[in-house]
Tab-separated table of C-alpha atoms in Angstrom:
chain	number	residue	atom	x	y	z
B	1	UNK	CA	50.024	58.197	9.919
B	2	UNK	CA	48.313	56.905	13.184
B	3	UNK	CA	45.053	58.676	12.196
B	4	UNK	CA	45.007	57.055	8.711
B	5	UNK	CA	45.616	53.583	10.232
B	6	UNK	CA	42.688	54.082	12.756
B	7	UNK	CA	40.403	55.171	9.900
B	8	UNK	CA	41.233	52.106	7.877
B	9	UNK	CA	40.575	49.736	10.918
B	10	UNK	CA	37.181	51.314	11.291
B	11	UNK	CA	36.499	51.181	7.633
B	12	UNK	CA	37.133	47.425	7.528
B	13	UNK	CA	35.681	46.714	10.838
B	14	UNK	CA	32.708	44.950	9.176
B	15	UNK	CA	32.586	43.821	5.469
B	16	UNK	CA	28.900	43.541	5.502
B	17	UNK	CA	26.544	46.461	4.759
B	18	UNK	CA	23.693	47.130	7.442
B	19	UNK	CA	20.501	45.328	6.670
B	20	UNK	CA	17.772	47.083	4.677
B	21	UNK	CA	14.070	46.790	5.667
B	22	UNK	CA	13.569	44.206	3.008
B	23	UNK	CA	16.602	42.239	4.387
B	24	UNK	CA	15.189	42.280	8.016
B	25	UNK	CA	11.852	41.211	6.589
B	26	UNK	CA	13.575	38.320	4.739
B	27	UNK	CA	15.343	37.197	7.925
B	28	UNK	CA	12.208	37.408	9.987
B	29	UNK	CA	10.302	35.114	7.308
B	30	UNK	CA	13.375	32.779	7.320
B	31	UNK	CA	13.372	32.196	11.017
B	32	UNK	CA	9.467	31.894	10.865
B	33	UNK	CA	9.837	29.002	8.475
B	34	UNK	CA	12.652	27.328	10.280
B	35	UNK	CA	10.717	27.379	13.681
B	36	UNK	CA	7.644	25.969	11.741
B	37	UNK	CA	9.737	23.273	10.288
B	38	UNK	CA	11.391	22.347	13.653
B	39	UNK	CA	7.893	22.332	15.291
B	40	UNK	CA	6.438	20.060	12.710
B	41	UNK	CA	9.326	17.587	13.336
B	42	UNK	CA	9.563	17.766	17.000
B	43	UNK	CA	5.948	18.010	18.135
B	44	UNK	CA	5.035	14.447	16.578
B	45	UNK	CA	8.228	12.935	18.171
B	46	UNK	CA	7.260	14.658	21.522
B	47	UNK	CA	3.799	13.130	21.348
B	48	UNK	CA	5.196	9.794	20.606
B	49	UNK	CA	7.457	9.924	23.609
B	50	UNK	CA	4.842	11.009	25.957
B	51	UNK	CA	2.242	8.492	24.697
B	52	UNK	CA	4.808	5.653	24.937
B	53	UNK	CA	5.337	6.290	28.804
B	54	UNK	CA	1.662	7.381	29.564
B	55	UNK	CA	-0.064	4.696	31.542
B	56	UNK	CA	-3.446	6.236	31.006
B	57	UNK	CA	-3.247	5.821	27.344
B	58	UNK	CA	-5.531	2.896	26.305
B	59	UNK	CA	-6.132	1.367	22.940
B	60	UNK	CA	-5.899	4.575	21.199
B	61	UNK	CA	-3.716	7.636	21.659
B	62	UNK	CA	-5.792	10.476	23.234
B	63	UNK	CA	-4.183	13.922	22.892
B	64	UNK	CA	-5.827	15.368	25.973
B	65	UNK	CA	-5.287	12.512	28.379
B	66	UNK	CA	-3.501	13.172	31.625
B	67	UNK	CA	-0.076	11.850	32.081
B	68	UNK	CA	0.967	8.992	34.450
B	69	UNK	CA	4.336	7.607	33.993
B	70	UNK	CA	4.274	3.938	33.158
B	71	UNK	CA	6.287	1.215	30.975
B	72	UNK	CA	3.232	-1.007	30.531
B	73	UNK	CA	3.122	-0.352	26.947
B	74	UNK	CA	6.726	-1.658	26.581
B	75	UNK	CA	5.834	-4.646	28.556
B	76	UNK	CA	3.005	-5.269	26.241
B	77	UNK	CA	5.382	-5.205	23.231
B	78	UNK	CA	7.590	-7.709	24.955
B	79	UNK	CA	5.022	-10.089	26.202
B	80	UNK	CA	1.892	-9.750	23.994
B	81	UNK	CA	3.569	-9.289	20.562
B	82	UNK	CA	6.330	-10.941	18.571
B	83	UNK	CA	8.477	-7.718	18.925
B	84	UNK	CA	11.708	-9.468	19.835
B	85	UNK	CA	11.298	-11.750	16.663
B	86	UNK	CA	10.728	-8.768	14.660
B	87	UNK	CA	13.903	-6.931	16.113
B	88	UNK	CA	15.934	-10.244	15.259
B	89	UNK	CA	14.518	-10.401	11.737
B	90	UNK	CA	15.321	-6.701	10.976
B	91	UNK	CA	18.711	-6.898	12.327
B	92	UNK	CA	19.702	-9.989	10.353
B	93	UNK	CA	18.301	-8.432	7.165
B	94	UNK	CA	19.795	-5.033	7.731
B	95	UNK	CA	23.158	-6.335	8.882
B	96	UNK	CA	23.497	-8.798	5.909
B	97	UNK	CA	22.333	-6.086	3.454
B	98	UNK	CA	24.893	-3.493	4.743
B	99	UNK	CA	27.792	-6.221	4.468
B	100	UNK	CA	26.931	-7.362	1.130
B	101	UNK	CA	26.363	-3.880	-0.128
B	102	UNK	CA	29.727	-2.758	1.262
B	103	UNK	CA	31.658	-5.712	-0.323
B	104	UNK	CA	30.160	-5.255	-3.697
B	105	UNK	CA	30.066	-1.435	-3.864
B	106	UNK	CA	33.695	-1.105	-2.762
B	107	UNK	CA	34.736	-3.175	-5.845
B	108	UNK	CA	32.321	-1.717	-8.332
B	109	UNK	CA	32.985	1.824	-7.337
B	110	UNK	CA	36.626	1.308	-7.604
B	111	UNK	CA	36.400	-0.472	-10.988
B	112	UNK	CA	34.111	2.164	-12.542
B	113	UNK	CA	36.524	4.935	-11.238
B	114	UNK	CA	39.955	3.484	-12.215
B	115	UNK	CA	39.403	1.222	-15.125
B	116	UNK	CA	38.254	1.732	-18.667
B	117	UNK	CA	36.664	-1.297	-20.057
B	118	UNK	CA	34.212	-2.291	-22.729
B	119	UNK	CA	30.560	-1.700	-21.943
B	120	UNK	CA	31.563	0.758	-18.993
B	121	UNK	CA	29.554	3.713	-20.165
B	122	UNK	CA	26.555	1.518	-21.202
B	123	UNK	CA	26.496	-0.305	-17.787
B	124	UNK	CA	26.608	2.839	-16.020
B	125	UNK	CA	23.686	4.245	-18.003
B	126	UNK	CA	21.828	1.060	-17.335
B	127	UNK	CA	22.247	1.377	-13.617
B	128	UNK	CA	21.136	4.916	-13.852
B	129	UNK	CA	18.008	4.029	-15.817
B	130	UNK	CA	17.167	1.167	-13.426
B	131	UNK	CA	17.149	3.690	-10.622
B	132	UNK	CA	14.222	5.505	-12.212
B	133	UNK	CA	12.094	2.499	-11.998
B	134	UNK	CA	10.109	2.272	-8.635
B	135	UNK	CA	11.049	-0.763	-6.409
B	136	UNK	CA	7.501	-1.747	-5.988
B	137	UNK	CA	7.003	-1.884	-9.810
B	138	UNK	CA	8.916	-5.098	-9.983
B	139	UNK	CA	7.014	-6.970	-7.324
B	140	UNK	CA	5.652	-9.459	-9.871
B	141	UNK	CA	9.279	-10.131	-10.941
B	142	UNK	CA	10.311	-10.554	-7.429
B	143	UNK	CA	7.691	-13.229	-6.846
B	144	UNK	CA	8.535	-15.036	-10.005
B	145	UNK	CA	12.268	-15.007	-9.061
B	146	UNK	CA	11.634	-16.336	-5.581
B	147	UNK	CA	9.415	-19.182	-7.134
B	148	UNK	CA	12.087	-20.172	-9.526
B	149	UNK	CA	15.094	-20.064	-6.976
B	150	UNK	CA	13.068	-21.831	-4.329
B	151	UNK	CA	12.132	-24.633	-6.579
B	152	UNK	CA	15.997	-25.131	-7.211
B	153	UNK	CA	16.987	-24.336	-3.429
B	154	UNK	CA	14.060	-25.103	-1.107
B	155	UNK	CA	15.810	-23.380	1.845
B	156	UNK	CA	15.703	-20.036	-0.069
B	157	UNK	CA	13.261	-17.993	2.020
B	158	UNK	CA	11.352	-14.674	1.513
B	159	UNK	CA	13.564	-13.069	3.891
B	160	UNK	CA	16.430	-14.032	1.720
B	161	UNK	CA	14.843	-12.497	-1.303
B	162	UNK	CA	14.217	-9.355	0.579
B	163	UNK	CA	17.889	-9.092	1.349
B	164	UNK	CA	18.717	-9.362	-2.275
B	165	UNK	CA	16.271	-6.730	-3.135
B	166	UNK	CA	17.628	-4.285	-0.589
B	167	UNK	CA	21.161	-5.125	-1.702
B	168	UNK	CA	20.492	-4.807	-5.435
B	169	UNK	CA	18.953	-1.296	-4.964
B	170	UNK	CA	21.665	-0.210	-2.603
B	171	UNK	CA	24.464	-1.449	-5.051
B	172	UNK	CA	23.050	0.241	-7.844
B	173	UNK	CA	22.688	3.807	-6.225
B	174	UNK	CA	25.798	3.610	-4.058
B	175	UNK	CA	28.167	2.620	-6.949
B	176	UNK	CA	27.688	6.117	-8.390
B	177	UNK	CA	28.271	7.791	-4.976
B	178	UNK	CA	31.487	5.823	-4.397
B	179	UNK	CA	32.697	6.205	-7.974
B	180	UNK	CA	32.378	10.032	-7.827
B	181	UNK	CA	34.176	9.903	-4.331
B	182	UNK	CA	37.144	7.952	-5.683
B	183	UNK	CA	37.350	9.951	-8.761
B	184	UNK	CA	38.214	12.790	-6.381
B	185	UNK	CA	41.339	11.007	-5.140
B	186	UNK	CA	44.462	11.689	-7.455
B	187	UNK	CA	45.696	8.861	-9.545
B	188	UNK	CA	49.214	9.811	-8.636
B	189	UNK	CA	48.786	7.866	-5.386
B	190	UNK	CA	48.012	4.676	-7.465
B	191	UNK	CA	50.980	5.342	-9.665
B	192	UNK	CA	53.383	5.788	-6.630
B	193	UNK	CA	52.198	2.656	-4.984
B	194	UNK	CA	52.644	0.688	-8.217
B	195	UNK	CA	56.111	1.989	-8.631
B	196	UNK	CA	56.894	0.776	-5.028
B	197	UNK	CA	55.603	-2.688	-6.262
B	198	UNK	CA	51.967	-2.835	-5.153
B	199	UNK	CA	49.594	-4.894	-7.218
B	200	UNK	CA	46.264	-3.472	-8.416
B	201	UNK	CA	44.574	-5.319	-5.523
B	202	UNK	CA	47.046	-3.888	-2.982
B	203	UNK	CA	46.371	-0.312	-4.344
B	204	UNK	CA	42.553	-0.989	-3.657
B	205	UNK	CA	43.082	-2.400	-0.198
B	206	UNK	CA	45.877	-0.109	1.158
B	207	UNK	CA	45.435	3.175	-0.709
B	208	UNK	CA	41.841	3.627	-1.889
B	209	UNK	CA	39.714	1.962	0.682
B	210	UNK	CA	41.371	3.644	3.690
B	211	UNK	CA	40.811	7.065	1.968
B	212	UNK	CA	37.184	6.126	1.093
B	213	UNK	CA	36.261	4.955	4.548
B	214	UNK	CA	34.191	7.860	5.300
B	215	UNK	CA	32.030	7.527	2.194
B	216	UNK	CA	31.885	3.569	3.004
B	217	UNK	CA	30.830	4.398	6.588
B	218	UNK	CA	27.835	6.521	5.255
B	219	UNK	CA	26.935	3.846	2.644
B	220	UNK	CA	26.898	1.170	5.408
B	221	UNK	CA	24.638	3.334	7.503
B	222	UNK	CA	22.374	4.047	4.746
B	223	UNK	CA	22.125	0.398	3.749
B	224	UNK	CA	21.503	-0.698	7.434
B	225	UNK	CA	18.782	1.806	8.041
B	226	UNK	CA	16.889	1.063	4.836
B	227	UNK	CA	15.244	-2.236	6.067
B	228	UNK	CA	14.385	-0.504	9.283
B	229	UNK	CA	12.394	2.251	7.412
B	230	UNK	CA	10.764	0.104	4.621
B	231	UNK	CA	7.259	-1.176	5.208
B	232	UNK	CA	5.904	-1.806	1.815
B	233	UNK	CA	8.177	-4.585	0.366
B	234	UNK	CA	8.367	-6.245	3.771
B	235	UNK	CA	4.622	-6.355	3.998
B	236	UNK	CA	4.041	-7.737	0.620
B	237	UNK	CA	6.898	-10.317	0.501
B	238	UNK	CA	6.701	-11.479	4.120
B	239	UNK	CA	3.536	-13.303	4.681
B	240	UNK	CA	3.686	-14.475	8.342
B	241	UNK	CA	3.929	-12.486	11.405
B	242	UNK	CA	6.971	-14.491	12.435
B	243	UNK	CA	8.981	-13.337	9.468
B	244	UNK	CA	8.065	-9.628	9.592
B	245	UNK	CA	10.524	-6.916	10.061
B	246	UNK	CA	9.869	-4.135	12.511
B	247	UNK	CA	8.047	-1.840	10.193
B	248	UNK	CA	5.685	-4.518	9.028
B	249	UNK	CA	5.240	-6.002	12.501
B	250	UNK	CA	4.595	-2.707	14.331
B	251	UNK	CA	2.257	-1.427	11.614
B	252	UNK	CA	-0.120	-4.252	12.743
B	253	UNK	CA	-0.595	-2.412	15.895
B	254	UNK	CA	-2.326	0.377	14.236
B	255	UNK	CA	-4.066	-1.318	11.375
B	256	UNK	CA	-5.303	-4.573	12.785
B	257	UNK	CA	-8.442	-4.273	15.052
B	258	UNK	CA	-7.441	-7.452	16.814
B	259	UNK	CA	-4.033	-6.203	17.880
B	260	UNK	CA	-4.736	-2.363	17.912
B	261	UNK	CA	-2.549	-0.651	20.347
B	262	UNK	CA	-1.459	2.831	19.348
B	263	UNK	CA	0.531	3.586	22.477
B	264	UNK	CA	2.441	0.350	21.974
B	265	UNK	CA	3.143	1.339	18.409
B	266	UNK	CA	4.638	4.607	19.757
B	267	UNK	CA	6.782	2.587	22.309
B	268	UNK	CA	8.046	0.370	19.473
B	269	UNK	CA	8.977	3.263	17.421
B	270	UNK	CA	11.090	4.689	20.098
B	271	UNK	CA	12.943	1.391	20.590
B	272	UNK	CA	13.466	0.956	16.836
B	273	UNK	CA	15.396	4.248	16.856
B	274	UNK	CA	17.690	2.945	19.521
B	275	UNK	CA	20.004	0.622	17.231
B	276	UNK	CA	20.190	3.148	14.629
B	277	UNK	CA	21.349	5.951	16.907
B	278	UNK	CA	23.921	3.597	18.497
B	279	UNK	CA	25.189	2.836	15.158
B	280	UNK	CA	25.504	6.348	14.028
B	281	UNK	CA	27.440	7.311	17.199
B	282	UNK	CA	29.726	4.417	16.819
B	283	UNK	CA	30.531	5.237	13.171
B	284	UNK	CA	30.974	9.135	13.577
B	285	UNK	CA	34.666	8.678	14.447
B	286	UNK	CA	35.325	6.975	11.192
B	287	UNK	CA	33.723	9.845	9.350
B	288	UNK	CA	36.326	12.249	10.838
B	289	UNK	CA	39.419	10.003	11.292
B	290	UNK	CA	39.056	8.042	7.946
B	291	UNK	CA	40.150	11.050	5.756
B	292	UNK	CA	43.459	11.552	7.463
B	293	UNK	CA	44.404	7.936	8.495
B	294	UNK	CA	43.623	6.708	5.030
B	295	UNK	CA	45.958	9.202	3.411
B	296	UNK	CA	48.779	8.618	5.891
B	297	UNK	CA	48.499	4.869	5.253
B	298	UNK	CA	48.782	5.473	1.689
């Protein structure tokens, strides 16, 4: 009996058969592709980091330049450009976009998931079809809308128009994402809460939203990052350097010969990543704790 038991343990010691020659070749090719992919990502970032702190870099980035640690490119950003203004503009646009997107998407995602109303499928299909149209294709419509609204409200700026464009695009795409997430939440929680006397709004506020907090966190992060990454719309709609976002403003350091400074552009790129990284780290806890704390509160 003891021998049989030992044989069984040896037999099931590993449930994976030994690799064949083709399997080893496949693993080797996979690792080569992964290393090439990592190199393609890390190498430009490394060059940008080195160039930002290299005092011997002048107007253009020279790959073979000797390294001398310096922060003069950062000083150039803060003293010779409108970098702080661009940061302020981007934070206002990104923060407002994220807040408006969260407020609207939390309602639309819940409504499409839990309610059946006339025109529901048609409106969902319309939202889906709108997503297939490139944002830049509507640039003429954006200018027309801005002209109409600014004639009625003189204080309506191009930055406000940009916020509405970012928010509208984020609402359309994230409504589907949040709807799918709430669909996975059992409706028995809703029924139990209603039996206890909760209204529809309290079900939304006390049950659904805490459970959907991880997805809302992701939506907020995506909505906040969008204005930092977008160059095209900001460059077209914003006409003065004082109103530029970071992407549009920093791009003048590599396209305009009057302000050409590629190392300063690299320094600005590094600084641009700072608020995004901080926000991501701050919201990581919500991604983990939102699932459990939301269900307990419900």
